[in-house]
Amino acid sequence: MSEKHLQTGDDLPANSGKLRLFAMRFCPYAERSVLVLNAKKLEYDLVFINLDHKPEWIFNFSPKGTVPALEYEAGKGIFDSNIINVYLDEKYPDIPLQSSDPLRRAQDKMLVEQFAGAQSAYYTAAFNAQALQPDMVENYHKGLGILQKEIEFRGTKFLHGDEPGLVDFTIWPFLERFEALPLLGKAEFTIDKSKYKVLTNYMEAMRNVPAIKAYALAPDTHAKFTESRIKGDANYNMLDSSAVCCMRPRKKKE
Ligand SMILES: N[C@@H](CCC(=O)N[C@@H](CS)C(=O)NCC(=O)O)C(=O)O
């Protein structure tokens, strides 16, 4: 899989007949769908796009040009991570990722909703730090506290049960990125082990889930990408090995 992000003017790669996800390597919403595809052991192609110079064809799959978008049949798209993930779970039920109990599904959604405050505090801290207010830091820790309490209350390894489900994969991409904040000088966003023992144990278990291991990035990688974006020159291709160019070996003088 190439980590190169396609941009305006680039051709849409040929469809291989598999499901295809349009994503951006550092996008937490796209990661949600990648994790669900991985956990359900579905075959898929991944196409990364440059969000500052979007290829024209992304709008055929996602009307606002946002990622993720899923090409579920040749030329036909579904956009928005939550819509994609529920579709995948219902369309491919072999490995179910949601509870069969409607109340538990509602509780999962309420948890995601309550976590949203932490997410928006993260975005401000990471990308618009001058607008950061003390109540946002409070909201961040409030969100983490609610999450930790719920993990404790459910008493299972993951929120979904013995294995992670949609609720875990929806929240995880943000937890992964929260750990970049102290590296960006935002020490007040540290997820302290002494305060968040249950949560940090949960995060450790999540990091070891094969679906996550195959895609997760280290905090310093997220920090580097964030720094490039803040500077106004998002380095989308920083993981693309083909972008690292090699010097041609010089001809030996005879
Ligand atoms: N609610 C959407 C949000 C997706 C989203 O905002 N994606 C960002 C990248 S992380 C995006 O595509 N931004 C480009 C744009 O807004 O034009 C989802 O869950 O899929």
XYZ file of C-alpha atoms and ligand atoms in Angstrom:
274
model
C 0.000 0.000 0.000
C 1.351 3.387 -0.963
C 1.180 6.094 1.673
C 1.285 8.735 -1.063
C -1.644 11.128 -1.044
C -3.194 11.774 -4.440
C -4.006 15.355 -5.312
C -5.676 17.618 -7.861
C -4.890 16.402 -11.344
C -3.982 12.861 -10.274
C -5.982 10.059 -11.840
C -8.307 7.880 -9.829
C -6.534 4.505 -9.578
C -8.289 1.607 -11.345
C -10.887 -0.161 -9.243
C -9.737 -3.672 -8.304
C -13.250 -4.836 -7.480
C -12.625 -4.711 -3.733
C -14.181 -2.265 -1.321
C -12.228 0.961 -1.459
C -11.743 3.516 1.281
C -10.707 7.093 0.536
C -8.789 8.403 3.491
C -6.042 10.687 4.731
C -3.318 8.934 6.719
C -3.575 11.221 9.755
C -7.367 11.636 9.825
C -8.975 10.187 12.971
C -12.349 9.746 11.263
C -10.802 7.786 8.409
C -8.941 5.672 10.956
C -12.282 4.661 12.485
C -13.310 3.051 9.194
C -9.912 1.476 8.563
C -10.117 -0.206 11.981
C -13.601 -1.519 11.284
C -12.536 -2.905 7.888
C -9.530 -4.556 9.584
C -11.526 -5.960 12.506
C -14.102 -7.439 10.130
C -11.264 -8.949 8.072
C -12.621 -7.443 4.875
C -10.468 -7.038 1.799
C -10.152 -3.434 0.736
C -7.993 -0.918 -1.047
C -6.966 2.283 0.618
C -6.535 5.506 -1.351
C -5.075 8.508 0.455
C -5.919 11.995 -0.696
C -4.369 15.411 -0.110
C -7.073 17.465 1.621
C -5.489 20.799 0.674
C -5.461 19.950 -3.039
C -8.285 17.442 -3.410
C -8.468 15.316 -6.525
C -11.630 16.186 -8.467
C -12.990 12.617 -8.303
C -13.284 12.548 -4.505
C -16.523 14.547 -4.902
C -18.066 11.600 -6.762
C -17.846 9.613 -3.541
C -18.151 12.301 -0.877
C -20.153 15.447 -1.759
C -18.160 17.762 0.523
C -14.873 16.091 -0.328
C -14.363 14.856 3.218
C -12.771 11.574 4.198
C -13.453 8.833 4.909
C -15.588 7.793 1.958
C -16.276 4.204 1.046
C -16.652 3.047 -2.536
C -19.003 0.152 -1.859
C -19.695 -0.552 -5.537
C -17.805 0.760 -8.544
C -18.373 4.518 -8.679
C -20.751 4.622 -5.687
C -19.855 6.148 -2.378
C -20.919 6.384 1.254
C -19.419 9.220 3.311
C -19.036 9.869 7.054
C -17.234 7.453 9.369
C -20.269 6.595 11.502
C -22.497 5.965 8.488
C -19.795 3.864 6.801
C -19.120 1.816 9.917
C -22.732 0.956 10.648
C -23.187 0.077 6.961
C -20.169 -2.237 7.047
C -21.334 -3.869 10.245
C -24.814 -4.536 8.870
C -23.715 -5.534 5.378
C -20.975 -7.913 6.601
C -22.406 -9.460 9.785
C -19.937 -12.367 10.179
C -17.911 -10.507 12.777
C -20.495 -8.286 14.471
C -19.148 -5.139 16.101
C -22.327 -3.833 17.701
C -24.440 -5.243 20.496
C -27.702 -6.973 19.543
C -29.280 -5.091 22.475
C -30.781 -1.750 21.328
C -30.234 -0.250 24.775
C -26.521 -1.079 24.715
C -26.254 0.435 21.221
C -27.898 3.598 22.565
C -25.501 3.629 25.521
C -22.544 3.287 23.152
C -23.778 6.279 21.157
C -24.332 8.340 24.308
C -20.778 7.606 25.400
C -19.386 8.727 22.045
C -21.513 11.881 22.349
C -20.194 12.607 25.856
C -16.635 12.118 24.648
C -17.071 14.777 21.957
C -16.058 17.586 24.360
C -12.630 15.968 24.799
C -12.317 15.670 21.023
C -13.033 19.336 20.385
C -10.639 20.395 23.167
C -7.984 18.270 21.451
C -8.573 19.987 18.099
C -8.255 23.432 19.660
C -5.126 22.475 21.622
C -3.481 20.871 18.599
C -4.440 23.208 15.772
C -5.628 26.497 17.282
C -3.731 26.747 20.573
C -4.155 30.508 20.945
C -7.927 29.971 21.324
C -7.486 27.441 24.122
C -9.493 28.260 27.266
C -9.250 26.662 30.748
C -12.802 25.274 30.434
C -11.687 23.304 27.361
C -8.964 21.586 29.380
C -11.647 20.849 31.981
C -13.941 19.426 29.291
C -11.097 17.246 28.048
C -10.532 15.712 31.481
C -14.285 15.469 32.026
C -14.529 13.404 28.820
C -11.663 11.157 29.864
C -13.220 10.734 33.317
C -16.586 9.715 31.850
C -14.870 7.230 29.563
C -12.816 5.734 32.383
C -15.894 5.411 34.598
C -17.785 3.623 31.828
C -14.934 1.159 31.187
C -14.874 0.423 34.928
C -18.654 0.094 35.098
C -18.871 -2.295 32.163
C -16.114 -4.445 33.691
C -15.066 -5.923 30.337
C -11.688 -5.683 28.641
C -13.127 -3.424 25.941
C -16.242 -1.271 25.934
C -17.883 -3.707 23.534
C -16.898 -6.819 25.522
C -14.038 -9.328 25.303
C -13.245 -7.945 21.856
C -13.433 -4.314 20.747
C -16.476 -3.146 18.804
C -17.698 -0.094 16.968
C -17.781 2.012 20.125
C -14.107 1.258 20.831
C -13.049 1.890 17.234
C -14.977 5.181 17.195
C -13.237 6.567 20.268
C -9.746 5.084 19.818
C -8.343 7.307 17.020
C -8.725 10.306 19.309
C -7.084 8.624 22.321
C -4.200 7.766 19.994
C -3.810 11.443 19.064
C -4.346 12.821 22.588
C -0.959 11.348 23.478
C 0.699 13.714 21.002
C -0.456 16.798 22.916
C 2.224 16.750 25.664
C 4.820 16.471 22.880
C 3.368 19.650 21.400
C 3.921 21.486 24.678
C 0.456 20.849 26.102
C 1.388 19.130 29.364
C -2.059 19.827 30.847
C -3.452 17.244 28.384
C -1.279 14.401 29.695
C -3.177 11.192 30.429
C -1.613 10.579 33.800
C -1.367 6.914 34.784
C -2.023 7.628 38.460
C -5.272 9.487 37.682
C -6.316 7.319 34.742
C -5.212 3.796 35.687
C -8.239 2.007 34.221
C -8.168 4.150 31.090
C -4.440 3.677 30.476
C -4.811 -0.109 30.916
C -7.629 -0.004 28.379
C -5.457 1.999 25.998
C -2.674 -0.537 26.338
C -5.111 -3.361 25.488
C -6.405 -1.404 22.494
C -2.891 -0.782 21.174
C -2.400 -4.569 21.062
C -5.520 -5.307 19.037
C -4.317 -6.525 15.593
C -6.774 -4.269 13.718
C -5.256 -1.265 15.506
C -1.633 -2.418 15.546
C -1.683 -2.610 11.758
C -2.577 1.075 11.395
C -1.867 3.054 14.579
C 0.890 5.675 14.591
C 3.164 6.699 17.430
C 2.495 9.968 19.320
C 5.624 11.621 17.926
C 4.503 10.849 14.352
C 1.154 12.498 15.043
C 2.981 15.424 16.649
C 5.208 15.856 13.590
C 2.261 15.862 11.202
C 0.369 18.305 13.439
C 3.349 20.669 13.514
C 3.537 20.618 9.713
C -0.173 21.397 9.474
C 0.048 24.264 11.949
C 2.808 25.767 9.805
C 0.361 25.731 6.892
C 2.169 23.042 4.917
C 0.645 19.724 5.984
C 3.169 17.004 5.209
C 0.695 14.378 4.015
C 3.388 12.196 2.452
C 5.754 12.068 5.419
C 5.322 8.272 5.725
C 5.583 7.565 2.012
C 8.787 5.595 1.582
C 8.774 6.166 -2.179
C 9.049 9.907 -1.437
C 12.409 9.348 0.226
C 14.587 9.694 -2.765
C 17.866 7.965 -3.050
C 20.988 9.427 -4.496
C 22.140 7.756 -7.647
C 25.354 5.853 -7.023
C 28.191 7.727 -8.650
C 30.069 5.999 -11.406
C 33.437 4.835 -10.220
C 36.269 6.636 -11.932
C 38.207 4.244 -14.052
N -18.187 13.657 10.398
C -17.176 13.237 9.436
C -15.960 14.119 9.608
C -14.902 13.835 8.553
C -13.844 14.930 8.486
O -14.057 16.046 8.982
N -12.726 14.596 7.848
C -11.702 15.592 7.617
C -10.303 15.008 7.713
S -9.902 14.407 9.317
C -11.836 16.127 6.212
O -12.164 15.400 5.302
N -11.519 17.408 6.024
C -11.474 18.028 4.722
C -12.534 19.041 4.545
O -13.310 19.286 5.498
O -12.631 19.611 3.468
C -16.860 11.759 9.640
O -17.088 11.244 10.744
O -16.463 11.105 8.667
